Amino acid sequence: MRILLAAAAAVSATLFSTPPLLAQTAAPSGDAGLVARGAYLAKAADCAACHRAELADGKPYVGGYAIASPMGNIIAPNITPSKTAGIGQWSFADFDRAMRKGERPDGGKLYPAMPYTDYQGISDADMHALYAYFMQGVQPVDTVTPKTHLPFPFNLRVIMAPWNWLFRSNKPFTAASGLDPQAQRGQYLVETLGHCGSCHTPRNLLMAEESAKALSGADVAGWHAPNITSDPISGVGGWSQPEIVDYLRNGHVTGKGVAAGGMGEAVENSLRYLTQPDLAAIAAYLKASKPVRDPAETKPAFAWTQVRPVPLSAYETGDSHDQAALAKSDTTDGALLYANGCASCHGLDGKGTKDGFYPPLLGSSTTGAANPANLVMTILNGVDREGADSHSFMPRFATQMNDDQVAAVANHVLATFGRPDRKVTAAMVADARHGGGKPLLLTLMPWLFGLGALVLVAIAYLGLRRPRRRQVA
Ligand code: HEC
Ligand code: HEC
Ligand code: HEC
């Protein structure tokens, strides 16, 4: 029971978007070289995504940003080298222990919102470089971050001890057998610094990543991080290696998909800064990873390329084709909503623009996905992403359309350009607005509390009865 409760603390809802601190590109020698190396690794590990200030213009790593978790907000601490407010007094051993074991110098346990279960496998050399960077390359800021206050029982940090005992590995990173050196490098980046599994790997009832199903897809805060194993149907086996590299650098591959939500932020804050060899290594590893197939799937998401015709009259509004009109209208006619809100960029025929800048909605991993979550989330939240070479922007429709309208336009897109056997309901849209369904464990929480209370009552009852019986006897 306690372990179950402890485990709930393991949810890490990751919300990213911070103006990145540029990695130093010069190659100085000695200590400066180590610091520059650490700056690059901090980019690869996306430390700034979580350890950012509460306000967008805050200093890097000053913390204060509240990471939403189903148990409540977890505040990312100040990790600048400030001696009073940050980690300026920490030795290398202290830093290493927090990064690998999730334990502070005072013994306090960290919540796994800090991805220490992934960082655990970082090499010693890389850990030293990261430490050198955080001590010498980051500007100290003396702003104390507010404390995290989760409700009982999650406020008892000691409950992380049994969870760590069950789920935290102590083994150094080991490359899978049979991989060439490039793919081995990729596996290292994916499993440790890149912590890709924190979004792409499904979690068990205790909210720990299920290693047997590594990278086979999981729900994160309303989005679905798809299967990125090498399987040609359920995963990215049908993407070429250069396509994957392009996706990671720019978040956009015409005919495959675009990166929005947490992935757009991973591209913007982290992946676009990686070197070409490191991106190629990640792609090589994904292509060589253990395939995981969903037996219900028959073709890859991007292979839904057929346009199903809609009579032109269905698009006729009689009114103006603009978004302001859309905001005022209460129509739930999906074709009309599409004509007014989407066709100016994606085309009535869903083919986008020739250069792919406005992407096609057929042959896209979003509209052909078995799970329409990303379609709904893209309509609600739009896209705003800085890639290595380009900036992508689609407006958000969350305030312009109600749940019924979002469902209607999504269903029009699915029926006309994507997977016609998938349907979106207004209830799904309402759920998506609140960050998606809760993990099973939290849905079960009231029951667990109920069960726990029953067990306690039973123990107390037996405990009280026994001595009395003995007294009587
Ligand atoms: C997905 C979000 C996330 C990422 C990425 C992340 N952290 Fe954290 N980190 C956290 C949170 C949240 C905490 C506080 C957890 C708690 O309160 O138990 C934390 C705690 C820490 C602490 C302990 C600080 C203290 O005062 O207790 C250190 C040190 C740290 N992180 C360093 C790093 C470094 C270095 C990186 C990159 C290599 C990194 N973190 C990446 C979320 C993150
Ligand atoms: C914060 C959560 C998060 C992290 C961390 C993350 N991803 Fe993603 N990823 C997503 C989401 C969500 C999508 C779907 C985005 C969309 O369709 O707009 C996605 C999509 C992808 C896709 C496209 C798959 C498809 O079928 O469309 C690839 C490839 C990918 N991620 C690779 C990676 C790699 C490699 C890493 C680690 C370096 C990583 N991701 C880290 C959330 C994440
Ligand atoms: C102002 C132009 C514009 C409008 C209007 C617009 N979009 Fe987009 N849409 C874009 C851009 C730009 C992208 C992302 C391209 C990128 O990331 O590189 C995008 C991406 C998408 C994606 C993800 C495609 C993929 O391959 O993963 C979907 C789905 C989508 N839009 C649906 C819609 C729907 C439905 C509407 C109407 C409710 C709409 N869009 C309105 C410009 C627009």
Coordinates of C-alpha atoms and ligand atoms in Angstrom, one line a residue:
M1 CA 0.0 0.0 0.0
R2 CA 2.7 2.4 1.1
I3 CA 4.7 1.4 -2.0
L4 CA 1.7 2.0 -4.2
L5 CA 1.3 5.5 -2.8
A6 CA 5.0 6.2 -3.0
A7 CA 4.9 5.3 -6.6
A8 CA 2.4 7.8 -7.5
A9 CA 5.0 10.4 -6.8
A10 CA 6.8 9.2 -9.8
V11 CA 4.8 10.9 -12.4
S12 CA 6.8 13.4 -14.2
A13 CA 4.7 15.7 -16.3
T14 CA 7.2 17.5 -18.4
L15 CA 6.4 20.9 -19.7
F16 CA 9.1 22.6 -21.6
S17 CA 9.8 25.9 -23.2
T18 CA 12.6 28.1 -22.2
P19 CA 14.9 30.4 -24.1
P20 CA 18.0 28.3 -24.3
L21 CA 21.5 29.2 -23.2
L22 CA 23.7 28.7 -26.2
A23 CA 26.2 25.9 -25.9
Q24 CA 29.7 27.1 -26.3
T25 CA 31.1 25.9 -29.6
A26 CA 34.7 26.9 -29.2
A27 CA 37.1 24.1 -28.3
P28 CA 39.3 25.5 -25.5
S29 CA 41.7 23.2 -23.7
G30 CA 41.9 22.0 -20.1
D31 CA 39.2 23.2 -17.7
A32 CA 37.5 25.5 -20.2
G33 CA 37.2 22.5 -22.5
L34 CA 35.6 20.5 -19.8
V35 CA 33.2 23.3 -19.0
A36 CA 32.3 23.7 -22.7
R37 CA 31.7 19.9 -22.9
G38 CA 29.4 20.1 -19.9
A39 CA 27.4 23.0 -21.5
Y40 CA 26.8 20.7 -24.5
L41 CA 25.8 17.8 -22.3
A42 CA 23.4 20.0 -20.3
K43 CA 21.8 20.9 -23.6
A44 CA 21.5 17.2 -24.6
A45 CA 20.0 16.5 -21.2
D46 CA 17.7 19.5 -21.4
C47 CA 18.3 20.6 -17.8
A48 CA 17.1 24.1 -18.5
A49 CA 13.7 22.9 -19.6
C50 CA 12.7 22.2 -16.1
H51 CA 15.2 24.2 -14.0
R52 CA 14.0 27.5 -15.5
A53 CA 12.6 30.5 -13.8
E54 CA 8.9 31.0 -13.2
L55 CA 8.9 33.9 -15.6
A56 CA 10.1 33.5 -19.2
D57 CA 12.8 36.2 -18.9
G58 CA 14.4 34.7 -15.8
K59 CA 18.1 33.6 -15.6
P60 CA 18.9 30.0 -16.7
Y61 CA 18.8 27.3 -14.0
V62 CA 17.4 29.7 -11.4
G63 CA 14.4 27.4 -10.9
G64 CA 11.0 28.3 -9.5
Y65 CA 9.1 26.8 -12.4
A66 CA 6.2 24.6 -11.3
I67 CA 6.1 21.3 -13.0
A68 CA 2.5 20.1 -13.1
S69 CA 2.1 16.5 -11.8
P70 CA -1.1 14.7 -11.0
M71 CA -0.3 15.0 -7.3
G72 CA 0.3 18.7 -7.5
N73 CA 3.0 21.1 -8.6
I74 CA 6.6 20.1 -8.1
I75 CA 8.9 23.2 -8.0
A76 CA 12.2 22.8 -9.9
P77 CA 15.0 24.1 -7.6
N78 CA 17.7 26.6 -8.2
I79 CA 20.7 24.7 -9.6
T80 CA 23.0 27.7 -10.2
P81 CA 26.3 27.6 -8.2
S82 CA 24.9 30.2 -5.7
K83 CA 26.3 29.2 -2.2
T84 CA 23.1 30.3 -0.5
A85 CA 20.3 29.5 -2.8
G86 CA 21.7 26.9 -5.3
I87 CA 24.2 24.0 -5.4
G88 CA 27.4 26.1 -4.9
Q89 CA 28.3 24.2 -1.8
W90 CA 27.9 20.8 -3.3
S91 CA 30.9 18.5 -3.8
F92 CA 31.1 16.4 -7.0
A93 CA 30.0 13.4 -4.8
D94 CA 26.9 15.4 -3.7
F95 CA 26.0 16.3 -7.3
D96 CA 26.7 12.7 -8.6
R97 CA 24.4 11.3 -5.9
A98 CA 21.5 13.7 -6.7
M99 CA 21.9 13.0 -10.4
R100 CA 22.1 9.2 -10.2
K101 CA 20.2 8.3 -7.0
G102 CA 17.8 11.2 -6.5
E103 CA 19.2 12.0 -3.0
R104 CA 20.2 15.4 -1.7
P105 CA 23.3 15.8 0.5
D106 CA 21.1 16.0 3.6
G107 CA 19.6 12.6 2.6
G108 CA 16.3 14.1 1.4
K109 CA 14.8 12.1 -1.4
L110 CA 13.9 13.8 -4.7
Y111 CA 10.8 13.1 -6.6
P112 CA 11.4 11.3 -10.0
A113 CA 10.0 14.4 -11.7
M114 CA 13.8 14.9 -11.8
P115 CA 14.7 12.1 -14.3
Y116 CA 17.4 10.5 -12.1
T117 CA 16.4 7.0 -13.1
D118 CA 17.5 7.9 -16.7
Y119 CA 20.5 10.1 -15.7
Q120 CA 21.7 7.2 -13.5
G121 CA 23.6 5.7 -16.5
I122 CA 25.5 8.9 -17.5
S123 CA 29.2 8.1 -17.8
D124 CA 31.6 9.3 -15.1
A125 CA 33.5 11.5 -17.6
D126 CA 30.2 13.2 -18.7
M127 CA 29.2 13.6 -15.1
H128 CA 32.5 15.4 -14.3
A129 CA 31.9 17.7 -17.3
L130 CA 28.4 18.5 -16.2
Y131 CA 29.6 19.3 -12.7
A132 CA 32.4 21.5 -14.1
Y133 CA 29.8 23.4 -16.2
F134 CA 27.4 23.9 -13.3
M135 CA 30.1 25.1 -11.0
Q136 CA 32.1 27.3 -13.4
G137 CA 30.0 27.9 -16.5
V138 CA 26.7 29.0 -15.0
Q139 CA 26.1 32.4 -13.4
P140 CA 25.2 32.1 -9.7
V141 CA 21.9 33.6 -8.7
D142 CA 20.9 34.0 -5.1
T143 CA 17.1 33.6 -5.5
V144 CA 15.7 31.0 -3.2
T145 CA 13.0 28.8 -4.9
P146 CA 9.8 28.2 -3.1
K147 CA 9.3 24.8 -1.5
T148 CA 7.2 22.0 -3.0
H149 CA 4.1 21.2 -1.0
L150 CA 2.3 18.0 -2.2
P151 CA -0.7 16.8 -0.3
F152 CA -0.4 13.9 2.1
P153 CA 0.9 11.2 1.6
F154 CA 3.0 12.5 -1.2
N155 CA 4.6 15.1 1.0
L156 CA 6.4 12.3 2.9
R157 CA 9.6 12.1 0.8
V158 CA 10.7 9.0 2.6
I159 CA 8.0 7.1 0.6
M160 CA 10.4 7.4 -2.4
A161 CA 12.7 4.9 -0.6
P162 CA 10.8 1.7 -1.4
W163 CA 10.1 3.0 -4.9
N164 CA 13.8 3.6 -5.5
W165 CA 14.5 0.1 -4.1
L166 CA 12.1 -1.4 -6.6
F167 CA 12.8 0.7 -9.7
R168 CA 16.1 2.5 -9.6
S169 CA 18.9 0.6 -11.3
N170 CA 22.5 0.9 -9.9
K171 CA 24.0 -0.6 -13.1
P172 CA 26.2 1.5 -15.3
F173 CA 25.0 2.0 -18.9
T174 CA 25.5 -1.1 -21.0
A175 CA 25.0 -1.1 -24.8
A176 CA 22.7 -3.7 -26.2
S177 CA 24.7 -6.6 -27.9
G178 CA 25.0 -6.5 -31.6
L179 CA 24.9 -2.7 -32.1
D180 CA 27.6 -1.0 -34.1
P181 CA 29.5 1.8 -32.3
Q182 CA 27.3 4.5 -33.9
A183 CA 24.1 2.9 -32.6
Q184 CA 25.7 2.3 -29.2
R185 CA 26.4 6.0 -29.0
G186 CA 22.8 6.6 -29.9
Q187 CA 21.5 4.2 -27.3
Y188 CA 23.6 6.1 -24.7
L189 CA 22.1 9.4 -25.7
V190 CA 18.5 8.1 -25.8
E191 CA 18.6 6.2 -22.5
T192 CA 20.6 8.6 -20.3
L193 CA 21.0 12.2 -21.3
G194 CA 18.1 12.4 -23.7
H195 CA 15.7 10.7 -21.3
C196 CA 13.5 9.9 -24.3
G197 CA 11.9 7.1 -22.4
S198 CA 10.5 9.5 -19.8
C199 CA 7.9 10.4 -22.4
H200 CA 8.0 7.5 -24.9
T201 CA 8.1 4.5 -22.6
P202 CA 4.8 3.3 -21.0
R203 CA 4.7 3.2 -17.2
N204 CA 3.5 0.4 -15.0
L205 CA 0.9 0.7 -12.3
L206 CA 3.6 2.1 -10.0
M207 CA 4.5 4.8 -12.5
A208 CA 7.9 3.3 -13.3
E209 CA 9.0 2.9 -17.0
E210 CA 8.4 -0.6 -18.3
S211 CA 11.8 -1.5 -19.7
A212 CA 10.4 -4.5 -21.7
K213 CA 8.3 -2.1 -23.7
A214 CA 10.9 0.6 -24.0
L215 CA 10.0 3.5 -26.4
S216 CA 6.8 1.8 -27.5
G217 CA 4.7 4.9 -26.8
A218 CA 2.9 6.5 -23.8
D219 CA 0.5 9.3 -22.9
V220 CA 2.0 12.5 -21.6
A221 CA -0.1 15.4 -20.4
G222 CA -2.8 15.0 -23.0
W223 CA -0.4 14.2 -25.9
H224 CA 0.7 10.7 -27.0
A225 CA 4.4 10.2 -27.4
P226 CA 4.3 7.6 -30.2
N227 CA 6.1 4.3 -30.5
I228 CA 9.6 5.1 -31.8
T229 CA 11.0 1.6 -31.8
S230 CA 12.3 0.2 -35.1
D231 CA 9.0 -1.6 -35.9
P232 CA 8.0 -0.7 -39.5
I233 CA 4.2 -0.5 -38.7
S234 CA 3.8 0.7 -35.1
G235 CA 7.2 2.5 -34.8
V236 CA 9.6 4.5 -37.0
G237 CA 11.0 1.6 -39.0
G238 CA 9.5 3.2 -42.1
W239 CA 11.3 6.5 -41.6
S240 CA 14.7 6.7 -43.2
Q241 CA 17.7 7.6 -40.9
P242 CA 18.1 11.1 -42.5
E243 CA 14.3 11.7 -42.0
I244 CA 14.7 11.0 -38.3
V245 CA 17.7 13.3 -38.1
D246 CA 15.7 16.0 -39.9
Y247 CA 12.8 15.6 -37.5
L248 CA 15.0 15.9 -34.4
R249 CA 16.8 19.0 -35.8
N250 CA 13.8 20.9 -37.2
G251 CA 10.7 19.0 -36.0
H252 CA 9.3 18.8 -39.5
V253 CA 9.4 16.0 -42.1
T254 CA 6.8 16.5 -44.9
G255 CA 5.0 13.2 -45.4
K256 CA 5.9 11.9 -42.0
G257 CA 5.0 14.4 -39.3
V258 CA 5.8 17.4 -37.3
A259 CA 6.8 17.9 -33.6
A260 CA 4.4 19.8 -31.4
G261 CA 3.8 19.7 -27.6
G262 CA 6.6 18.3 -25.5
M263 CA 8.4 17.1 -28.6
G264 CA 8.4 20.5 -30.2
E265 CA 9.9 21.8 -26.9
A266 CA 12.5 19.0 -26.9
V267 CA 13.5 20.0 -30.4
E268 CA 13.6 23.7 -29.6
N269 CA 15.4 23.5 -26.2
S270 CA 17.7 20.5 -26.7
L271 CA 17.8 18.5 -29.9
R272 CA 18.4 21.3 -32.4
Y273 CA 21.8 22.1 -30.6
L274 CA 23.1 18.5 -31.0
T275 CA 25.9 17.8 -33.5
Q276 CA 25.1 16.0 -36.7
P277 CA 27.0 12.8 -35.6
D278 CA 25.1 12.7 -32.3
L279 CA 21.7 13.1 -34.1
A280 CA 22.7 10.5 -36.7
A281 CA 23.7 8.2 -33.7
I282 CA 20.2 8.6 -32.1
A283 CA 18.5 7.9 -35.5
A284 CA 20.7 4.8 -36.0
Y285 CA 19.8 3.5 -32.6
L286 CA 16.0 4.0 -33.1
K287 CA 16.4 2.1 -36.4
A288 CA 18.2 -0.7 -34.6
S289 CA 16.1 -0.7 -31.4
K290 CA 14.0 -3.8 -30.4
P291 CA 10.8 -3.5 -32.4
V292 CA 7.5 -3.4 -30.5
R293 CA 4.4 -4.0 -32.6
D294 CA 0.7 -3.3 -31.7
P295 CA -0.9 -6.4 -33.3
A296 CA -4.1 -4.3 -34.1
E297 CA -2.1 -2.1 -36.5
T298 CA -1.9 -2.9 -40.2
K299 CA 0.0 0.0 -41.6
P300 CA 2.1 2.9 -40.4
A301 CA 0.3 6.1 -39.3
F302 CA 1.9 8.2 -42.2
A303 CA 0.6 5.7 -44.8
W304 CA -3.0 7.0 -44.6
T305 CA -2.6 9.1 -47.7
Q306 CA -6.0 8.8 -49.4
V307 CA -8.2 11.8 -49.7
R308 CA -11.8 10.9 -49.3
P309 CA -13.9 13.3 -51.4
V310 CA -16.3 15.8 -49.8
P311 CA -18.7 17.7 -52.1
L312 CA -17.7 21.3 -52.5
S313 CA -21.2 22.5 -51.3
A314 CA -20.4 21.0 -47.9
Y315 CA -17.8 23.8 -47.4
E316 CA -20.1 26.6 -48.4
T317 CA -20.6 29.2 -45.7
G318 CA -22.3 32.0 -47.4
D319 CA -20.3 34.0 -44.8
S320 CA -16.7 35.2 -44.7
H321 CA -13.9 32.6 -44.5
D322 CA -12.1 34.0 -41.6
Q323 CA -11.1 33.0 -38.1
A324 CA -12.9 36.0 -36.4
A325 CA -16.2 34.7 -37.9
L326 CA -15.3 31.2 -36.6
A327 CA -14.9 32.5 -33.1
K328 CA -18.4 33.9 -33.1
S329 CA -20.0 31.0 -34.8
D330 CA -21.5 28.1 -33.0
T331 CA -21.7 25.7 -35.9
T332 CA -20.7 22.1 -35.3
D333 CA -20.4 21.3 -39.0
G334 CA -16.9 19.9 -39.3
A335 CA -16.5 20.7 -43.1
L336 CA -17.6 24.3 -42.5
L337 CA -15.2 24.7 -39.5
Y338 CA -12.4 23.2 -41.6
A339 CA -13.1 25.6 -44.5
N340 CA -13.1 28.6 -42.2
G341 CA -10.4 27.7 -39.8
C342 CA -7.9 25.4 -41.5
A343 CA -8.2 25.4 -45.3
S344 CA -6.3 28.7 -45.8
C345 CA -3.1 26.9 -44.7
H346 CA -3.7 23.2 -45.1
G347 CA -5.9 23.5 -48.3
L348 CA -9.5 22.2 -48.9
D349 CA -7.9 19.1 -50.3
G350 CA -5.7 18.7 -47.2
K351 CA -2.5 18.7 -49.3
G352 CA -0.9 21.7 -47.6
T353 CA 1.4 23.9 -49.6
K354 CA 3.8 22.6 -52.3
D355 CA 6.9 23.5 -50.3
G356 CA 5.5 21.6 -47.3
F357 CA 5.7 24.7 -45.1
Y358 CA 2.0 24.3 -44.3
P359 CA 2.0 20.6 -44.0
P360 CA -0.3 18.1 -45.7
L361 CA -2.9 16.5 -43.4
L362 CA -2.8 13.3 -45.3
G363 CA 0.3 11.1 -45.0
S364 CA 0.9 12.6 -41.5
S365 CA 1.6 10.6 -38.3
T366 CA -0.8 12.9 -36.5
T367 CA -3.9 12.3 -38.6
G368 CA -3.2 8.6 -39.4
A369 CA -2.4 7.7 -35.8
A370 CA -4.3 5.0 -34.0
N371 CA -4.7 7.4 -31.1
P372 CA -6.1 10.8 -32.2
A373 CA -4.8 12.6 -29.1
N374 CA -2.1 14.6 -30.9
L375 CA -4.6 15.8 -33.5
V376 CA -6.9 17.2 -30.8
M377 CA -3.9 18.7 -28.9
T378 CA -2.5 20.3 -32.1
I379 CA -5.8 21.9 -32.8
L380 CA -6.2 23.2 -29.2
N381 CA -2.6 24.3 -28.7
G382 CA -1.3 25.0 -32.2
V383 CA 2.4 24.8 -33.0
D384 CA 5.2 27.3 -32.1
R385 CA 8.6 25.8 -32.5
E386 CA 12.1 27.0 -33.3
G387 CA 14.1 24.4 -35.2
A388 CA 17.7 24.4 -36.3
D389 CA 16.9 26.1 -39.6
S390 CA 13.3 27.2 -39.4
H391 CA 10.4 28.5 -37.2
S392 CA 7.0 26.9 -37.4
F393 CA 3.7 28.5 -36.3
M394 CA 0.1 27.4 -36.3
P395 CA -2.4 29.4 -34.3
R396 CA -4.1 27.7 -31.3
F397 CA -7.8 27.2 -31.4
A398 CA -8.5 26.5 -27.7
T399 CA -10.2 29.8 -27.2
Q400 CA -11.9 30.0 -30.6
M401 CA -13.7 26.7 -30.6
N402 CA -15.7 24.9 -28.0
D403 CA -15.3 21.1 -27.3
D404 CA -18.0 20.1 -29.7
Q405 CA -16.5 22.2 -32.5
V406 CA -13.0 20.8 -31.9
A407 CA -14.4 17.3 -32.0
A408 CA -16.3 18.1 -35.2
V409 CA -13.3 19.6 -37.1
A410 CA -11.1 16.7 -35.9
N411 CA -13.6 14.2 -37.1
H412 CA -13.8 15.9 -40.5
V413 CA -10.0 15.7 -40.8
L414 CA -10.0 12.1 -39.8
A415 CA -12.8 11.1 -42.1
T416 CA -11.5 13.0 -45.1
F417 CA -7.6 12.8 -44.8
G418 CA -6.7 10.5 -42.0
R419 CA -8.0 7.4 -40.3
P420 CA -11.7 7.2 -40.9
D421 CA -12.2 4.5 -38.3
R422 CA -11.2 6.9 -35.5
K423 CA -13.6 9.3 -33.8
V424 CA -13.1 12.2 -31.4
T425 CA -15.8 13.0 -28.8
A426 CA -16.4 16.3 -27.0
A427 CA -15.5 14.5 -23.8
M428 CA -12.1 13.6 -25.1
V429 CA -11.5 17.3 -26.0
A430 CA -12.6 18.4 -22.5
D431 CA -10.1 15.9 -21.1
A432 CA -7.4 17.1 -23.4
R433 CA -7.9 20.7 -22.3
H434 CA -7.0 19.5 -18.7
G435 CA -3.9 17.7 -19.7
G436 CA -5.4 14.3 -20.6
G437 CA -6.6 11.4 -18.6
K438 CA -5.1 10.8 -15.2
P439 CA -2.7 7.8 -14.8
L440 CA -4.5 4.7 -13.6
L441 CA -2.9 4.8 -10.2
L442 CA -4.5 8.2 -9.4
T443 CA -7.9 7.1 -10.7
L444 CA -7.6 4.2 -8.3
M445 CA -6.4 6.4 -5.4
P446 CA -9.8 6.8 -3.7
W447 CA -10.2 3.0 -3.8
L448 CA -6.7 2.5 -2.5
F449 CA -7.4 4.9 0.3
G450 CA -10.6 3.0 1.0
L451 CA -8.9 -0.4 1.0
G452 CA -6.0 0.9 3.1
A453 CA -8.5 2.3 5.7
L454 CA -10.3 -1.1 5.8
V455 CA -7.0 -2.9 6.3
L456 CA -6.1 -0.5 9.2
V457 CA -9.5 -1.0 10.8
A458 CA -9.2 -4.7 10.5
I459 CA -5.7 -4.7 12.1
A460 CA -6.9 -2.4 14.9
Y461 CA -9.9 -4.6 15.5
L462 CA -7.9 -7.8 15.7
G463 CA -5.2 -6.0 17.8
L464 CA -7.9 -4.9 20.3
R465 CA -9.7 -8.2 20.4
R466 CA -6.9 -10.6 21.0
P467 CA -5.7 -9.4 24.4
R468 CA -9.2 -9.0 25.6
R469 CA -9.9 -12.7 24.8
R470 CA -6.8 -13.7 26.6
Q471 CA -7.9 -11.7 29.6
V472 CA -11.2 -13.4 29.5
A473 CA -9.7 -16.8 29.1
Ligands
HEC1 C1 12.0 16.8 -16.5 C2 12.4 17.9 -15.6 C3 13.8 17.9 -15.1 C4 15.0 17.8 -15.9 C5 15.1 17.6 -17.4 C6 16.1 18.0 -15.0 N1 15.6 18.2 -13.7 FE1 16.8 18.4 -12.0 N2 15.1 18.4 -10.9 C7 13.8 18.5 -11.4 C8 12.9 18.6 -10.2 C9 11.4 18.8 -10.3 C10 13.7 18.6 -9.1 C11 13.2 18.7 -7.7 C12 12.6 17.4 -7.2 C13 12.0 17.4 -5.8 O1 11.6 18.5 -5.3 O2 12.1 16.4 -5.2 C14 15.1 18.5 -9.5 C15 16.2 18.5 -8.7 C16 17.5 18.6 -9.1 C17 18.7 18.7 -8.2 C18 18.6 18.7 -6.7 C19 18.6 20.2 -6.2 C20 18.2 20.4 -4.8 O3 18.5 21.5 -4.3 O4 17.6 19.6 -4.2 C21 19.8 18.8 -9.0 C22 21.2 19.0 -8.5 C23 19.3 18.7 -10.3 N3 18.0 18.6 -10.4 C24 20.2 18.8 -11.4 C25 19.8 18.6 -12.8 C26 20.7 18.6 -13.9 C27 22.2 18.9 -13.8 C28 19.9 18.3 -15.0 C29 20.3 18.1 -16.4 C30 21.4 17.1 -16.6 C31 18.5 18.2 -14.5 N4 18.5 18.4 -13.2 C32 17.4 18.0 -15.4 C33 13.4 18.4 -12.7 C34 14.3 18.2 -13.8
HEC2 C1 8.5 15.7 -23.1 C2 8.2 14.5 -23.7 C3 9.1 14.0 -24.8 C4 10.4 13.7 -24.8 C5 11.4 14.0 -23.6 C6 10.8 13.2 -26.1 N1 9.6 13.1 -26.9 FE1 9.6 12.4 -28.8 N2 7.6 12.9 -28.9 C7 6.9 13.3 -27.9 C8 5.5 13.6 -28.4 C9 4.4 14.2 -27.6 C10 5.5 13.3 -29.8 C11 4.4 13.5 -30.8 C12 4.5 15.0 -31.3 C13 3.5 15.4 -32.4 O1 3.0 14.5 -33.1 O2 3.3 16.6 -32.5 C14 6.9 12.8 -30.1 C15 7.3 12.4 -31.3 C16 8.5 11.9 -31.6 C17 8.9 11.3 -32.9 C18 8.0 11.2 -34.1 C19 7.3 9.9 -34.1 C20 6.1 9.8 -35.0 O3 5.7 8.7 -35.3 O4 5.5 10.8 -35.4 C21 10.2 10.9 -32.8 C22 11.1 10.2 -33.9 C23 10.6 11.2 -31.4 N3 9.6 11.8 -30.8 C24 11.9 10.9 -30.9 C25 12.3 11.3 -29.7 C26 13.7 11.1 -29.2 C27 14.8 10.4 -29.9 C28 13.7 11.6 -27.9 C29 14.9 11.8 -27.0 C30 16.1 12.4 -27.5 C31 12.4 12.2 -27.6 N4 11.6 11.9 -28.7 C32 12.1 12.8 -26.4 C33 7.3 13.6 -26.6 C34 8.6 13.5 -26.1
HEC3 C1 -2.0 29.9 -40.3 C2 -1.9 28.6 -40.9 C3 -2.5 27.4 -40.2 C4 -3.9 27.3 -39.9 C5 -5.0 28.3 -40.0 C6 -4.0 25.9 -39.4 N1 -2.8 25.3 -39.4 FE1 -2.4 23.4 -38.9 N2 -0.4 23.7 -39.1 C7 0.1 24.8 -39.6 C8 1.6 24.7 -39.5 C9 2.6 25.8 -39.9 C10 1.8 23.4 -38.9 C11 3.1 22.9 -38.4 C12 4.2 22.8 -39.4 C13 5.5 22.4 -38.7 O1 5.5 22.0 -37.5 O2 6.5 22.5 -39.3 C14 0.5 22.8 -38.7 C15 0.4 21.5 -38.2 C16 -0.8 20.9 -38.2 C17 -1.0 19.5 -37.8 C18 0.1 18.5 -37.6 C19 0.5 17.8 -38.9 C20 1.4 16.7 -38.7 O3 1.9 16.2 -39.8 O4 1.7 16.2 -37.6 C21 -2.3 19.2 -37.8 C22 -3.0 17.9 -37.5 C23 -3.0 20.5 -38.1 N3 -2.1 21.4 -38.4 C24 -4.4 20.6 -38.2 C25 -5.0 21.8 -38.4 C26 -6.4 22.0 -38.3 C27 -7.4 20.9 -38.0 C28 -6.7 23.4 -38.4 C29 -8.0 24.1 -38.3 C30 -8.7 23.9 -37.1 C31 -5.4 24.0 -38.7 N4 -4.4 23.0 -38.6 C32 -5.2 25.4 -38.9 C33 -0.5 25.9 -40.1 C34 -1.9 26.1 -39.9

